C-alpha positions as MATLAB code, in Angstrom:
seq = 'XXXXXXXXXXXXXXXXXXXXXXXXXXXXXXXXXXXXXXXXXXXXXXXXXXXXXXXXXXXXXXXXXXXXXXXXXXXXXXXXXXXXXXXXXXXXXXXXXXXXXXXXXXXXXXXXXXXXXXXXXXXXXXXXXXXXXXXXXXXXXXXXXXXXXXXXXXXXXXXXXXXXXXXXXXXXXXXXXXXXXXXXXXXXXXXXXXXXXXXXXXXXXXXXXXXXXXXXXXXXXXXXXXXXXXXXXXXXXXXXXXXXXXXXXXXXXXXXXXXXXXXXXXXXXXXXXXXXXXXXXXXXXXXXXXXXXXXXXXXXXXXXXXXXXXXXXXXXXXXXXXX';
ca = [
     -27.698   76.505  -36.938;
     -30.472   79.169  -36.858;
     -33.505   78.134  -34.716;
     -36.885   77.971  -35.912;
     -39.533   77.316  -33.565;
     -41.467   73.980  -34.463;
     -44.458   71.910  -33.763;
     -44.605   68.475  -32.877;
     -47.373   65.701  -34.282;
     -47.075   62.182  -35.162;
     -45.269   59.593  -37.446;
     -44.746   56.438  -38.799;
     -42.333   53.824  -39.966;
     -42.696   50.347  -38.643;
     -39.747   48.295  -37.311;
     -40.334   44.787  -38.986;
     -41.703   43.032  -42.142;
     -42.523   45.601  -44.825;
     -41.798   49.162  -43.572;
     -43.856   52.001  -44.922;
     -42.352   55.302  -44.780;
     -44.711   57.633  -43.745;
     -42.640   60.404  -43.617;
     -42.528   63.216  -42.070;
     -42.441   62.106  -38.649;
     -43.527   65.502  -36.701;
     -42.236   69.138  -36.989;
     -38.917   69.866  -35.497;
     -35.346   70.204  -36.499;
     -32.021   69.261  -35.470;
     -33.052   65.936  -34.294;
     -30.770   63.823  -32.069;
     -31.991   60.073  -32.021;
     -30.684   57.362  -29.683;
     -31.781   53.721  -28.541;
     -32.939   53.993  -25.048;
     -33.875   50.135  -24.339;
     -36.371   49.156  -26.706;
     -37.499   52.968  -27.542;
     -36.546   55.314  -30.068;
     -35.955   58.538  -28.514;
     -35.652   61.988  -30.531;
     -34.546   65.226  -28.889;
     -35.360   68.076  -31.300;
     -35.045   71.831  -31.744;
     -38.515   73.458  -31.019;
     -41.767   72.088  -29.576;
     -45.217   71.644  -29.865;
     -47.212   74.874  -31.471;
     -43.919   76.821  -31.124;
     -44.406   76.413  -27.170;
     -40.712   75.742  -26.796;
     -39.625   78.391  -28.913;
     -36.039   78.102  -28.805;
     -36.228   78.386  -25.079;
     -36.373   74.831  -23.934;
     -35.926   71.294  -24.691;
     -38.133   68.593  -25.038;
     -38.062   64.937  -26.414;
     -40.654   62.090  -28.035;
     -40.157   58.663  -27.963;
     -41.814   55.543  -29.908;
     -41.543   51.486  -29.357;
     -43.049   51.144  -32.739;
     -42.174   54.553  -34.831;
     -45.951   54.548  -35.272;
     -46.895   56.444  -32.144;
     -44.871   59.042  -30.779;
     -44.982   59.932  -27.118;
     -44.178   63.453  -25.786;
     -41.655   63.235  -23.170;
     -42.349   66.906  -22.002;
     -39.927   69.455  -20.787;
     -36.422   68.506  -20.117;
     -34.478   71.968  -19.131;
     -35.904   75.644  -19.591;
     -33.392   78.650  -20.569;
     -34.185   80.175  -17.121;
     -32.842   77.061  -15.087;
     -29.196   77.812  -16.761;
     -27.723   80.313  -14.246;
     -24.693   81.467  -16.235;
     -26.798   81.981  -19.710;
     -26.534   85.778  -19.129;
     -23.154   86.311  -18.047;
     -21.972   87.015  -21.324;
     -24.342   90.417  -21.506;
     -25.597   89.735  -24.905;
     -29.542   91.040  -25.195;
     -30.710   87.600  -26.151;
     -30.056   84.076  -26.425;
     -31.537   80.632  -27.493;
     -31.213   76.908  -27.234;
     -30.824   74.405  -30.149;
     -29.489   71.541  -31.456;
     -29.446   69.113  -28.453;
     -27.283   66.227  -28.278;
     -27.550   63.244  -25.307;
     -25.061   60.740  -24.188;
     -25.574   58.342  -21.181;
     -23.090   57.080  -18.910;
     -23.034   55.002  -15.534;
     -26.952   55.391  -15.265;
     -26.852   59.015  -15.839;
     -27.722   61.100  -18.810;
     -26.332   64.341  -20.336;
     -27.826   66.826  -22.547;
     -25.196   68.710  -24.353;
     -26.851   72.021  -26.398;
     -26.196   75.221  -28.198;
     -26.514   78.902  -26.786;
     -26.366   81.488  -28.949;
     -26.447   83.446  -31.383;
     -22.766   84.085  -32.004;
     -23.147   87.700  -32.508;
     -22.712   90.254  -30.482;
     -20.895   87.699  -28.028;
     -19.425   84.119  -29.053;
     -21.499   81.435  -29.094;
     -21.431   78.723  -25.957;
     -22.195   74.764  -25.572;
     -23.555   73.601  -22.133;
     -24.473   70.413  -20.272;
     -26.988   69.385  -17.866;
     -27.531   65.984  -16.220;
     -30.444   63.861  -15.104;
     -30.902   60.361  -13.560;
     -33.558   59.677  -16.638;
     -33.722   60.610  -20.556;
     -36.994   62.585  -19.802;
     -35.267   64.733  -17.299;
     -35.475   67.070  -15.356;
     -31.940   67.929  -16.326;
     -29.709   70.177  -14.155;
     -27.304   72.259  -15.409;
     -23.393   71.759  -14.476;
     -23.125   75.788  -13.635;
     -20.666   76.942  -16.179;
     -20.230   76.804  -20.274;
     -18.226   73.487  -21.329;
     -17.088   75.166  -24.432;
     -17.071   78.916  -25.537;
     -16.646   80.250  -29.066;
     -14.604   83.116  -30.297;
     -11.746   83.827  -32.811;
     -13.654   82.516  -35.961;
     -14.771   79.242  -34.098;
     -18.581   78.647  -33.223;
     -19.544   76.509  -30.329;
     -22.603   74.954  -31.657;
     -23.924   71.389  -32.616;
     -22.305   69.264  -30.004;
     -22.223   65.705  -30.576;
     -20.753   63.194  -28.009;
     -18.971   59.560  -28.801;
     -18.249   57.383  -26.500;
     -15.687   54.811  -28.215;
     -16.087   51.535  -27.234;
     -12.471   50.623  -28.252;
     -10.591   52.897  -26.424;
     -13.152   53.964  -23.559;
     -12.504   57.711  -24.642;
     -15.345   59.740  -24.462;
     -15.106   62.685  -27.676;
     -17.489   65.664  -28.082;
     -17.665   67.256  -31.989;
     -18.479   70.939  -32.108;
     -18.614   73.809  -34.743;
     -19.510   74.797  -38.020;
     -21.938   77.260  -39.880;
     -19.858   80.972  -40.559;
     -16.407   79.620  -39.652;
     -17.418   75.901  -40.890;
     -14.601   75.063  -38.180;
     -14.745   71.524  -36.533;
     -13.140   70.706  -33.322;
     -12.951   67.993  -31.018;
     -12.496   67.342  -27.352;
     -12.038   64.428  -25.034;
     -14.319   64.349  -22.169;
     -13.194   63.488  -18.585;
     -15.408   60.512  -16.994;
     -17.613   63.021  -15.357;
     -18.926   63.838  -18.840;
     -18.930   67.610  -17.955;
     -15.410   68.274  -17.786;
     -12.690   68.641  -20.775;
      -9.897   67.033  -20.220;
      -8.006   68.203  -23.879;
      -8.413   69.107  -27.149;
      -7.729   66.584  -29.828;
      -6.296   68.389  -33.044;
      -8.015   67.043  -36.064;
      -8.390   68.292  -39.541;
     -11.512   69.865  -41.367;
     -13.129   67.188  -43.623;
     -14.214   68.534  -46.914;
     -17.237   70.241  -47.285;
     -18.043   70.601  -43.902;
     -20.479   73.291  -42.372;
     -21.900   71.975  -39.145;
     -23.532   69.093  -37.364;
     -21.153   66.614  -37.220;
     -21.992   63.104  -36.124;
     -19.901   60.068  -35.548;
     -21.075   56.401  -35.435;
     -18.820   53.140  -35.560;
     -19.853   50.285  -37.602;
     -17.391   46.962  -38.038;
     -14.411   48.982  -36.987;
     -14.771   51.985  -39.473;
     -15.757   55.090  -38.033;
     -18.310   57.438  -39.936;
     -18.074   61.097  -39.381;
     -21.201   62.642  -41.157;
     -22.242   66.401  -41.360;
     -24.113   69.149  -42.862;
     -22.767   70.969  -45.689;
     -24.622   74.421  -47.180;
     -26.853   76.910  -46.182;
     -29.536   75.635  -43.658;
     -32.439   77.436  -45.336;
     -31.224   76.536  -48.786;
     -31.208   73.867  -51.333;
     -27.811   72.976  -51.230;
     -28.019   71.739  -47.511;
     -27.196   68.023  -47.554;
     -25.633   65.207  -45.666;
     -21.658   64.372  -46.698;
     -19.537   62.024  -44.660;
     -16.176   60.579  -44.324;
     -14.723   57.389  -42.625;
     -11.859   56.588  -40.840;
      -9.722   54.391  -38.740;
     -10.347   56.003  -35.482;
     -13.013   58.426  -34.165;
     -10.349   61.490  -34.712;
      -9.315   60.441  -38.350;
      -7.503   60.922  -40.560;
     -10.287   61.378  -42.795;
     -11.283   60.009  -46.058;
     -13.995   61.740  -47.881;
     -16.699   59.704  -49.452;
     -19.293   62.052  -50.870;
     -22.871   63.410  -50.084;
     -25.698   60.982  -49.020;
     -28.433   63.222  -48.575;
     -29.582   65.708  -51.158;
     -32.120   67.739  -52.036;
     -34.754   65.895  -54.815;
     -37.740   67.249  -56.207;
     -40.064   66.763  -53.196;
     -37.778   67.672  -50.161;
     -35.582   70.361  -49.760;
     -32.625   71.036  -47.900;
     -32.431   67.936  -45.777;
     -29.488   67.849  -43.000;
     -28.621   68.009  -39.340;
     -29.124   64.297  -38.858;
     -28.144   61.486  -36.656;
     -27.474   57.559  -37.288;
     -29.490   55.133  -34.788;
     -29.036   51.292  -34.864;
     -32.460   49.779  -34.005;
     -32.858   46.519  -31.677;
     -32.812   44.163  -34.646;
     -29.886   45.185  -36.224;
     -30.879   47.922  -38.966;
     -29.392   51.447  -39.236;
     -31.727   54.475  -39.495;
     -31.016   58.217  -40.548;
     -33.097   60.608  -38.475;
     -32.970   63.977  -40.184;
     -34.771   67.220  -40.780;
     -35.921   68.969  -44.193;
     -38.333   71.148  -46.035;
     -40.996   69.125  -47.826;
     -41.800   71.608  -50.613;
     -40.910   71.952  -54.180;
     -37.892   73.376  -55.507;
     -36.664   76.667  -55.068;
     -33.540   78.889  -54.301;
     -34.355   79.641  -50.967;
     -34.286   80.908  -48.442;
     -36.693   78.661  -47.177;
     -39.181   79.844  -44.474;
     -41.694   78.051  -42.187;
     -41.527   74.443  -40.309;
     -39.121   72.200  -40.948;
     -39.745   68.473  -40.270;
     -38.221   65.546  -39.056;
     -38.244   62.536  -40.882;
     -36.625   58.919  -41.020;
     -35.293   56.675  -43.562;
     -33.220   53.680  -44.048;
     -29.482   53.417  -44.281;
     -27.931   51.019  -46.671;
     -24.139   50.050  -46.652;
     -22.232   48.556  -49.424;
     -20.078   45.567  -49.426;
     -17.058   48.077  -48.970;
     -18.615   49.714  -46.122;
     -19.512   52.726  -48.026;
     -22.886   54.364  -47.650;
     -25.514   54.291  -50.554;
     -27.092   57.677  -51.078;
     -30.403   58.229  -49.086;
     -33.561   58.135  -51.250;
     -35.799   60.407  -49.088;
     -39.417   59.042  -48.602;
     -42.871   60.232  -47.855;
     -46.755   59.520  -47.403;
     -46.983   58.861  -51.266;
     -43.757   56.587  -51.542;
     -44.334   52.758  -51.785;
     -43.475   50.284  -48.950;
     -40.153   49.047  -49.137;
     -39.207   45.666  -47.465;
     -36.866   46.203  -44.616;
     -33.610   44.098  -44.926;
     -31.378   43.148  -41.939;
     -28.348   45.485  -41.772;
     -25.344   44.884  -39.783;
];
């Protein structure tokens, strides 16, 4: 999706007892969230005061979702040796995704724009989640022929032991999936999947009680129709059963999307996403997007109930244990 420089600040959402939904957390976009030990880490597009300006990545972590710790610089654009090989006049970094295996951390990221040359996805590796990350030395996936290589998300399937990377979207609105080799930086093969209904970009996969949930953004990134939809499947590669929208604009928050799901140590599920906090309007929206965190509720049949976006004025809600 289009990159907008972001600013980072503070936060809040308690993980025990009565939880006050004190959103937004900080300015940023495209947040990839994951638990590392007892800390929630968020890897966003953008950085403090615009200092990252789509030319580098950073991260934030918190043990209590009240206090966020800036984790500094992960990798810069000028540390990616192949980035200028396409001859495009400028390049931007956005939509990071992080995975871990065998004590290493892998940072997957989008390099664009799509025109005049195809967008690409790169991968870098580090010994710690805060880096420094070392680029693999070559693009992992290159777009073309109507496919945009953007918005990577890596999902290790515990059941099969296979590792999948999901990518694609925007103008072509095409989802593609590959299996990675165990080294995490090499494609083993592409897996044929169908495009889920209402798919635009920003795919995310999670599994709960044997059901696989493919969630994704729909609509124009800077418009009121930007939203999160999902489908379920018996495997990480489908077949998809479309289940509808779970996160849509309301009268205070517009264009929620490009999200991730995360399970907290006490078994609750959260959705981490970006949005515009503004009154309803037609778009295109301008300014900074903000990162927010809200609770996920699953119905008895495993479906996801629509998410109610919260903010500083919202009443507290009693946190329930969800598994």
